[in-house]
Amino acid sequence: MSTADTSDGFIDQVSWNGDGLVPAIAQDFKTGRILMMAWMNRESLAITASEGYAVYWSRSRNKLWRKGESSGHLQQVREIRLDCDGDTVLLLVEQQGGIACHTGRASCFFRLLADGEWQESQPVIKSPQAIYESPEL
Amino acid sequence: MSTADTSDGFIDQVSWNGDGLVPAIAQDFKTGRILMMAWMNRESLAITASEGYAVYWSRSRNKLWRKGESSGHLQQVREIRLDCDGDTVLLLVEQQGGIACHTGRASCFFRLLADGEWQESQPVIKSPQAIYESPEL
């Protein structure tokens, strides 16, 4: 179990929403590419800050989500930033395996609006089947 | 008044939350810097797509927020992207005036976690007083 302290002052300064969450954007530290957006609660931010790897809160599974725990695609955190009104977190990360998305793409933002349609614009680097059957952990 | 069509198929494909909103991240098209995170409803996304300038939904004012309408700091949209599960939008923009934040900084994410505290890490380019009294429009 983690012993991360959720009573730290920097955590109190975040404007948690009514569900106790904030959006957290993950950006590749080296390339600047935006990788994904997920959610954090107090505990996930505390653990992320103390351990140095991105931990989110899964709203669908209602539990802590240690990014990469099943895929091996951990995100080593280089910077944690907060916006002006304190209700969004930005993580600058080194994305292990170069894949952030569960679809096997580098980034979750692989759909581009063109001619009135969302068009896929990034290749699948590794199939989800290969990712989740053969984790790199 | 805008005539943007909110019944377009690409808008239906967005996973709007219970309040009819999605988070929208604005990233500088040239530098890759993340500028801000705001919210969009169907109408703001439709207008953004049709007019080519970022329009958000202000949750505090409960109205459309044409970014830059009072500051002059418009965001010309170069790309609109959607993530894998369709619940977050990413805008690649050219930030007019080089200032996205109402504090007069380039980005809203000017606070960096260091030594357990949020520390300011970006200069104020132009004071808010100067921005909002002398808009560049």
mmCIF file of C-alpha atoms in Angstrom:
data_model
loop_
_atom_site.group_PDB
_atom_site.id
_atom_site.type_symbol
_atom_site.label_atom_id
_atom_site.label_comp_id
_atom_site.label_asym_id
_atom_site.label_seq_id
_atom_site.Cartn_x
_atom_site.Cartn_y
_atom_site.Cartn_z
ATOM 1 C CA MET A 1 0.000 0.000 0.000
ATOM 2 C CA SER A 2 1.118 3.501 -0.655
ATOM 3 C CA THR A 3 1.946 5.790 2.190
ATOM 4 C CA ALA A 4 1.605 8.958 0.096
ATOM 5 C CA ASP A 5 0.442 11.835 2.248
ATOM 6 C CA THR A 6 -2.746 13.377 0.835
ATOM 7 C CA SER A 7 -2.738 16.138 3.422
ATOM 8 C CA ASP A 8 0.163 17.950 1.789
ATOM 9 C CA GLY A 9 -0.430 21.644 1.224
ATOM 10 C CA PHE A 10 0.058 21.456 -2.528
ATOM 11 C CA ILE A 11 -2.809 18.987 -2.739
ATOM 12 C CA ASP A 12 -5.104 21.277 -0.791
ATOM 13 C CA GLN A 13 -4.369 24.026 -3.284
ATOM 14 C CA VAL A 14 -5.885 22.046 -6.134
ATOM 15 C CA SER A 15 -9.502 22.907 -6.916
ATOM 16 C CA TRP A 16 -11.004 19.427 -6.783
ATOM 17 C CA ASN A 17 -14.375 19.129 -8.468
ATOM 18 C CA GLY A 18 -17.567 17.902 -6.818
ATOM 19 C CA ASP A 19 -16.439 14.313 -7.305
ATOM 20 C CA GLY A 20 -13.041 15.035 -5.777
ATOM 21 C CA LEU A 21 -11.281 14.866 -9.143
ATOM 22 C CA VAL A 22 -9.308 17.038 -11.556
ATOM 23 C CA PRO A 23 -8.472 16.443 -15.200
ATOM 24 C CA ALA A 24 -4.815 15.563 -15.746
ATOM 25 C CA ILE A 25 -3.185 16.015 -19.132
ATOM 26 C CA ALA A 26 -0.120 13.944 -19.978
ATOM 27 C CA GLN A 27 2.358 15.489 -22.401
ATOM 28 C CA ASP A 28 5.508 13.876 -23.756
ATOM 29 C CA PHE A 29 8.440 15.653 -22.122
ATOM 30 C CA LYS A 30 10.684 15.333 -25.155
ATOM 31 C CA THR A 31 8.395 15.799 -28.138
ATOM 32 C CA GLY A 32 5.649 17.965 -26.645
ATOM 33 C CA ARG A 33 3.012 15.608 -28.023
ATOM 34 C CA ILE A 34 -0.134 15.413 -25.931
ATOM 35 C CA LEU A 35 -0.549 11.782 -25.022
ATOM 36 C CA MET A 36 -3.815 11.492 -23.094
ATOM 37 C CA MET A 37 -6.161 13.090 -20.630
ATOM 38 C CA ALA A 38 -7.331 11.237 -17.548
ATOM 39 C CA TRP A 39 -8.517 12.083 -14.046
ATOM 40 C CA MET A 40 -6.843 12.254 -10.674
ATOM 41 C CA ASN A 41 -8.080 12.241 -7.111
ATOM 42 C CA ARG A 42 -6.083 13.403 -4.100
ATOM 43 C CA GLU A 43 -4.476 10.039 -3.568
ATOM 44 C CA SER A 44 -3.430 9.567 -7.180
ATOM 45 C CA LEU A 45 -1.786 13.003 -7.265
ATOM 46 C CA ALA A 46 -0.025 12.341 -3.971
ATOM 47 C CA ILE A 47 1.319 8.994 -5.180
ATOM 48 C CA THR A 48 2.325 10.430 -8.552
ATOM 49 C CA ALA A 49 4.270 13.183 -6.817
ATOM 50 C CA SER A 50 5.941 10.868 -4.342
ATOM 51 C CA GLU A 51 6.721 7.917 -6.605
ATOM 52 C CA GLY A 52 7.412 9.732 -9.864
ATOM 53 C CA TYR A 53 5.163 7.629 -12.086
ATOM 54 C CA ALA A 54 1.713 8.677 -13.291
ATOM 55 C CA VAL A 55 -1.173 7.296 -11.289
ATOM 56 C CA TYR A 56 -4.698 8.290 -12.277
ATOM 57 C CA TRP A 57 -8.173 7.607 -10.954
ATOM 58 C CA SER A 58 -10.236 5.345 -13.159
ATOM 59 C CA ARG A 59 -13.804 6.620 -13.171
ATOM 60 C CA SER A 60 -15.057 3.490 -14.933
ATOM 61 C CA ARG A 61 -13.360 1.062 -12.552
ATOM 62 C CA ASN A 62 -13.634 3.382 -9.546
ATOM 63 C CA LYS A 63 -10.106 2.676 -8.402
ATOM 64 C CA LEU A 64 -6.545 3.927 -8.666
ATOM 65 C CA TRP A 65 -5.101 3.376 -12.095
ATOM 66 C CA ARG A 66 -1.359 2.905 -12.155
ATOM 67 C CA LYS A 67 -0.760 3.768 -15.779
ATOM 68 C CA GLY A 68 1.118 0.954 -17.436
ATOM 69 C CA GLU A 69 0.403 -1.634 -14.774
ATOM 70 C CA SER A 70 -0.978 -4.082 -17.338
ATOM 71 C CA SER A 71 0.620 -2.763 -20.542
ATOM 72 C CA GLY A 72 4.079 -1.912 -19.249
ATOM 73 C CA HIS A 73 3.654 1.574 -20.695
ATOM 74 C CA LEU A 74 4.573 3.477 -17.560
ATOM 75 C CA GLN A 75 4.823 7.247 -17.571
ATOM 76 C CA GLN A 76 7.849 8.574 -15.717
ATOM 77 C CA VAL A 77 6.950 12.033 -14.498
ATOM 78 C CA ARG A 78 9.404 14.867 -15.122
ATOM 79 C CA GLU A 79 7.198 17.819 -14.175
ATOM 80 C CA ILE A 80 3.823 18.354 -12.519
ATOM 81 C CA ARG A 81 2.115 21.636 -13.337
ATOM 82 C CA LEU A 82 -1.104 23.313 -12.226
ATOM 83 C CA ASP A 83 -3.099 25.882 -14.141
ATOM 84 C CA CYS A 84 -4.079 29.384 -13.081
ATOM 85 C CA ASP A 85 -7.364 28.471 -11.459
ATOM 86 C CA GLY A 86 -6.030 25.248 -10.013
ATOM 87 C CA ASP A 87 -8.501 22.883 -11.602
ATOM 88 C CA THR A 88 -6.329 21.129 -14.185
ATOM 89 C CA VAL A 89 -3.028 19.283 -13.779
ATOM 90 C CA LEU A 90 -0.409 18.863 -16.480
ATOM 91 C CA LEU A 91 2.131 16.048 -16.342
ATOM 92 C CA LEU A 92 5.283 16.147 -18.431
ATOM 93 C CA VAL A 93 6.249 12.523 -18.833
ATOM 94 C CA GLU A 94 8.605 10.108 -20.466
ATOM 95 C CA GLN A 95 6.311 7.572 -22.061
ATOM 96 C CA GLN A 96 7.786 4.116 -21.807
ATOM 97 C CA GLY A 97 7.337 2.054 -24.965
ATOM 98 C CA GLY A 98 6.298 5.169 -26.885
ATOM 99 C CA ILE A 99 2.652 4.141 -26.607
ATOM 100 C CA ALA A 100 0.147 5.956 -24.390
ATOM 101 C CA CYS A 101 -3.135 4.764 -25.890
ATOM 102 C CA HIS A 102 -4.833 1.467 -25.188
ATOM 103 C CA THR A 103 -5.401 1.184 -28.946
ATOM 104 C CA GLY A 104 -1.638 0.824 -29.404
ATOM 105 C CA ARG A 105 -1.051 4.330 -30.739
ATOM 106 C CA ALA A 106 1.460 6.864 -29.464
ATOM 107 C CA SER A 107 -1.286 9.283 -28.386
ATOM 108 C CA CYS A 108 -4.968 8.965 -27.598
ATOM 109 C CA PHE A 109 -5.660 12.012 -29.797
ATOM 110 C CA PHE A 110 -5.381 10.140 -33.072
ATOM 111 C CA ARG A 111 -8.626 11.385 -34.589
ATOM 112 C CA LEU A 112 -8.404 14.581 -36.617
ATOM 113 C CA LEU A 113 -11.435 16.559 -37.802
ATOM 114 C CA ALA A 114 -11.256 16.834 -41.591
ATOM 115 C CA ASP A 115 -14.070 17.381 -44.064
ATOM 116 C CA GLY A 116 -16.579 17.187 -41.246
ATOM 117 C CA GLU A 117 -15.447 13.780 -40.043
ATOM 118 C CA TRP A 118 -13.083 12.404 -37.410
ATOM 119 C CA GLN A 119 -10.351 10.732 -39.436
ATOM 120 C CA GLU A 120 -7.679 8.472 -37.996
ATOM 121 C CA SER A 121 -4.273 10.067 -38.338
ATOM 122 C CA GLN A 122 -1.816 7.913 -36.414
ATOM 123 C CA PRO A 123 -0.633 4.353 -36.985
ATOM 124 C CA VAL A 124 -1.096 1.540 -34.505
ATOM 125 C CA ILE A 125 2.416 0.827 -33.241
ATOM 126 C CA LYS A 126 1.493 -2.378 -31.479
ATOM 127 C CA SER A 127 -1.813 -4.200 -31.456
ATOM 128 C CA PRO A 128 -3.790 -4.106 -28.209
ATOM 129 C CA GLN A 129 -3.753 -7.908 -28.205
ATOM 130 C CA ALA A 130 0.035 -7.919 -28.279
ATOM 131 C CA ILE A 131 0.229 -5.181 -25.616
ATOM 132 C CA TYR A 132 -2.042 -6.819 -23.108
ATOM 133 C CA GLU A 133 -1.012 -10.424 -23.675
ATOM 134 C CA SER A 134 2.695 -9.715 -23.582
ATOM 135 C CA PRO A 135 3.255 -6.831 -21.202
ATOM 136 C CA GLU A 136 6.751 -5.381 -21.196
ATOM 137 C CA LEU A 137 6.854 -5.190 -17.421
ATOM 138 C CA MET B 1 -25.800 35.012 -34.261
ATOM 139 C CA SER B 2 -23.995 31.938 -35.360
ATOM 140 C CA THR B 3 -25.579 29.517 -37.755
ATOM 141 C CA ALA B 4 -23.247 26.655 -36.827
ATOM 142 C CA ASP B 5 -24.986 23.326 -37.216
ATOM 143 C CA THR B 6 -24.854 21.360 -33.976
ATOM 144 C CA SER B 7 -26.486 18.336 -35.583
ATOM 145 C CA ASP B 8 -23.372 17.443 -37.563
ATOM 146 C CA GLY B 9 -22.340 13.820 -37.254
ATOM 147 C CA PHE B 10 -18.909 14.629 -35.862
ATOM 148 C CA ILE B 11 -20.541 16.396 -32.932
ATOM 149 C CA ASP B 12 -22.746 13.414 -32.182
ATOM 150 C CA GLN B 13 -19.639 11.262 -32.011
ATOM 151 C CA VAL B 14 -18.269 13.216 -29.056
ATOM 152 C CA SER B 15 -19.016 11.682 -25.651
ATOM 153 C CA TRP B 16 -20.570 14.708 -23.949
ATOM 154 C CA ASN B 17 -20.690 14.459 -20.169
ATOM 155 C CA GLY B 18 -23.816 14.720 -18.054
ATOM 156 C CA ASP B 19 -23.687 18.515 -18.317
ATOM 157 C CA GLY B 20 -23.337 18.361 -22.095
ATOM 158 C CA LEU B 21 -19.668 19.368 -21.958
ATOM 159 C CA VAL B 22 -16.219 18.030 -22.801
ATOM 160 C CA PRO B 23 -12.805 19.269 -21.711
ATOM 161 C CA ALA B 24 -10.904 21.002 -24.502
ATOM 162 C CA ILE B 25 -7.128 21.365 -24.356
ATOM 163 C CA ALA B 26 -5.507 24.182 -26.339
ATOM 164 C CA GLN B 27 -1.960 23.553 -27.529
ATOM 165 C CA ASP B 28 0.263 25.990 -29.402
ATOM 166 C CA PHE B 29 0.538 24.698 -32.956
ATOM 167 C CA LYS B 30 4.097 25.921 -33.409
ATOM 168 C CA THR B 31 5.768 25.372 -30.045
ATOM 169 C CA GLY B 32 3.746 22.463 -28.678
ATOM 170 C CA ARG B 33 3.238 24.344 -25.418
ATOM 171 C CA ILE B 34 -0.028 23.557 -23.663
ATOM 172 C CA LEU B 35 -1.800 26.841 -23.251
ATOM 173 C CA MET B 36 -4.988 26.127 -21.303
ATOM 174 C CA MET B 37 -7.820 23.740 -20.654
ATOM 175 C CA ALA B 38 -11.423 24.872 -20.896
ATOM 176 C CA TRP B 39 -14.786 23.314 -21.645
ATOM 177 C CA MET B 40 -16.941 23.065 -24.750
ATOM 178 C CA ASN B 41 -20.585 22.323 -25.369
ATOM 179 C CA ARG B 42 -22.042 21.255 -28.695
ATOM 180 C CA GLU B 43 -22.540 24.791 -29.894
ATOM 181 C CA SER B 44 -19.044 25.960 -29.025
ATOM 182 C CA LEU B 45 -17.478 23.023 -30.853
ATOM 183 C CA ALA B 46 -19.707 23.607 -33.871
ATOM 184 C CA ILE B 47 -18.793 27.301 -34.011
ATOM 185 C CA THR B 48 -15.095 26.577 -33.464
ATOM 186 C CA ALA B 49 -15.135 24.120 -36.355
ATOM 187 C CA SER B 50 -17.057 26.403 -38.676
ATOM 188 C CA GLU B 51 -15.393 29.730 -37.874
ATOM 189 C CA GLY B 52 -11.856 28.561 -37.150
ATOM 190 C CA TYR B 53 -11.395 30.383 -33.855
ATOM 191 C CA ALA B 54 -11.655 28.784 -30.426
ATOM 192 C CA VAL B 55 -14.992 29.204 -28.700
ATOM 193 C CA TYR B 56 -15.478 27.586 -25.294
ATOM 194 C CA TRP B 57 -18.332 27.290 -22.838
ATOM 195 C CA SER B 58 -17.834 29.318 -19.688
ATOM 196 C CA ARG B 59 -19.131 27.307 -16.750
ATOM 197 C CA SER B 60 -18.842 30.287 -14.400
ATOM 198 C CA ARG B 61 -20.705 32.676 -16.695
ATOM 199 C CA ASN B 62 -22.920 29.972 -18.190
ATOM 200 C CA LYS B 63 -22.486 31.288 -21.718
ATOM 201 C CA LEU B 64 -20.416 30.891 -24.844
ATOM 202 C CA TRP B 65 -16.908 32.226 -24.377
ATOM 203 C CA ARG B 66 -15.303 33.487 -27.531
ATOM 204 C CA LYS B 67 -11.685 33.272 -26.442
ATOM 205 C CA GLY B 68 -10.033 36.663 -26.896
ATOM 206 C CA GLU B 69 -13.245 38.646 -27.223
ATOM 207 C CA SER B 70 -12.166 41.040 -24.474
ATOM 208 C CA SER B 71 -8.383 40.538 -24.493
ATOM 209 C CA GLY B 72 -7.760 40.318 -28.220
ATOM 210 C CA HIS B 73 -5.936 37.055 -27.616
ATOM 211 C CA LEU B 74 -7.832 34.994 -30.145
ATOM 212 C CA GLN B 75 -6.882 31.405 -30.878
ATOM 213 C CA GLN B 76 -6.849 30.560 -34.564
ATOM 214 C CA VAL B 77 -7.548 26.855 -34.856
ATOM 215 C CA ARG B 78 -5.292 24.741 -37.060
ATOM 216 C CA GLU B 79 -6.421 21.287 -35.979
ATOM 217 C CA ILE B 80 -9.232 19.787 -33.926
ATOM 218 C CA ARG B 81 -8.555 16.350 -32.500
ATOM 219 C CA LEU B 82 -10.583 13.868 -30.452
ATOM 220 C CA ASP B 83 -9.242 11.194 -28.139
ATOM 221 C CA CYS B 84 -9.803 7.461 -28.258
ATOM 222 C CA ASP B 85 -12.883 7.399 -26.066
ATOM 223 C CA GLY B 86 -14.263 10.614 -27.499
ATOM 224 C CA ASP B 87 -14.517 12.560 -24.276
ATOM 225 C CA THR B 88 -11.686 15.076 -24.683
ATOM 226 C CA VAL B 89 -11.007 17.545 -27.496
ATOM 227 C CA LEU B 90 -7.577 18.896 -28.420
ATOM 228 C CA LEU B 91 -7.199 22.159 -30.312
ATOM 229 C CA LEU B 92 -3.954 23.033 -32.061
ATOM 230 C CA VAL B 93 -3.992 26.813 -32.237
ATOM 231 C CA GLU B 94 -2.058 29.884 -33.165
ATOM 232 C CA GLN B 95 -2.263 32.030 -30.050
ATOM 233 C CA GLN B 96 -2.577 35.680 -31.000
ATOM 234 C CA GLY B 97 -0.505 37.978 -28.810
ATOM 235 C CA GLY B 98 1.395 34.998 -27.415
ATOM 236 C CA ILE B 99 -0.712 35.140 -24.247
ATOM 237 C CA ALA B 100 -3.340 32.537 -23.387
ATOM 238 C CA CYS B 101 -3.762 33.160 -19.665
ATOM 239 C CA HIS B 102 -5.867 35.879 -18.092
ATOM 240 C CA THR B 103 -2.914 36.517 -15.749
ATOM 241 C CA GLY B 104 -0.919 37.764 -18.749
ATOM 242 C CA ARG B 105 1.270 34.692 -19.082
ATOM 243 C CA ALA B 106 1.854 32.616 -22.200
ATOM 244 C CA SER B 107 0.239 29.547 -20.658
ATOM 245 C CA CYS B 108 -2.159 28.925 -17.805
ATOM 246 C CA PHE B 109 0.122 26.120 -16.554
ATOM 247 C CA PHE B 110 2.674 28.430 -14.986
ATOM 248 C CA ARG B 111 2.814 26.688 -11.613
ATOM 249 C CA LEU B 112 5.369 23.925 -11.246
ATOM 250 C CA LEU B 113 5.499 21.503 -8.326
ATOM 251 C CA ALA B 114 8.933 21.783 -6.705
ATOM 252 C CA ASP B 115 9.949 20.973 -3.149
ATOM 253 C CA GLY B 116 6.332 20.219 -2.281
ATOM 254 C CA GLU B 117 5.028 23.612 -3.404
ATOM 255 C CA TRP B 118 3.500 25.110 -6.524
ATOM 256 C CA GLN B 119 6.096 27.594 -7.709
ATOM 257 C CA GLU B 120 5.541 30.168 -10.432
ATOM 258 C CA SER B 121 7.715 29.441 -13.417
ATOM 259 C CA GLN B 122 6.649 31.814 -16.182
ATOM 260 C CA PRO B 123 6.876 35.593 -16.459
ATOM 261 C CA VAL B 124 3.902 37.873 -16.864
ATOM 262 C CA ILE B 125 4.210 39.167 -20.415
ATOM 263 C CA LYS B 126 1.553 41.836 -20.044
ATOM 264 C CA SER B 127 -0.356 42.845 -16.941
ATOM 265 C CA PRO B 128 -4.025 41.879 -16.804
ATOM 266 C CA GLN B 129 -4.862 45.568 -16.318
ATOM 267 C CA ALA B 130 -3.116 46.434 -19.574
ATOM 268 C CA ILE B 131 -4.720 43.492 -21.378
ATOM 269 C CA TYR B 132 -8.285 44.219 -20.421
ATOM 270 C CA GLU B 133 -8.154 48.001 -20.553
ATOM 271 C CA SER B 134 -6.397 48.131 -23.910
ATOM 272 C CA PRO B 135 -7.525 45.179 -25.936
ATOM 273 C CA GLU B 136 -5.669 44.559 -29.152
ATOM 274 C CA LEU B 137 -8.835 43.899 -31.092
#
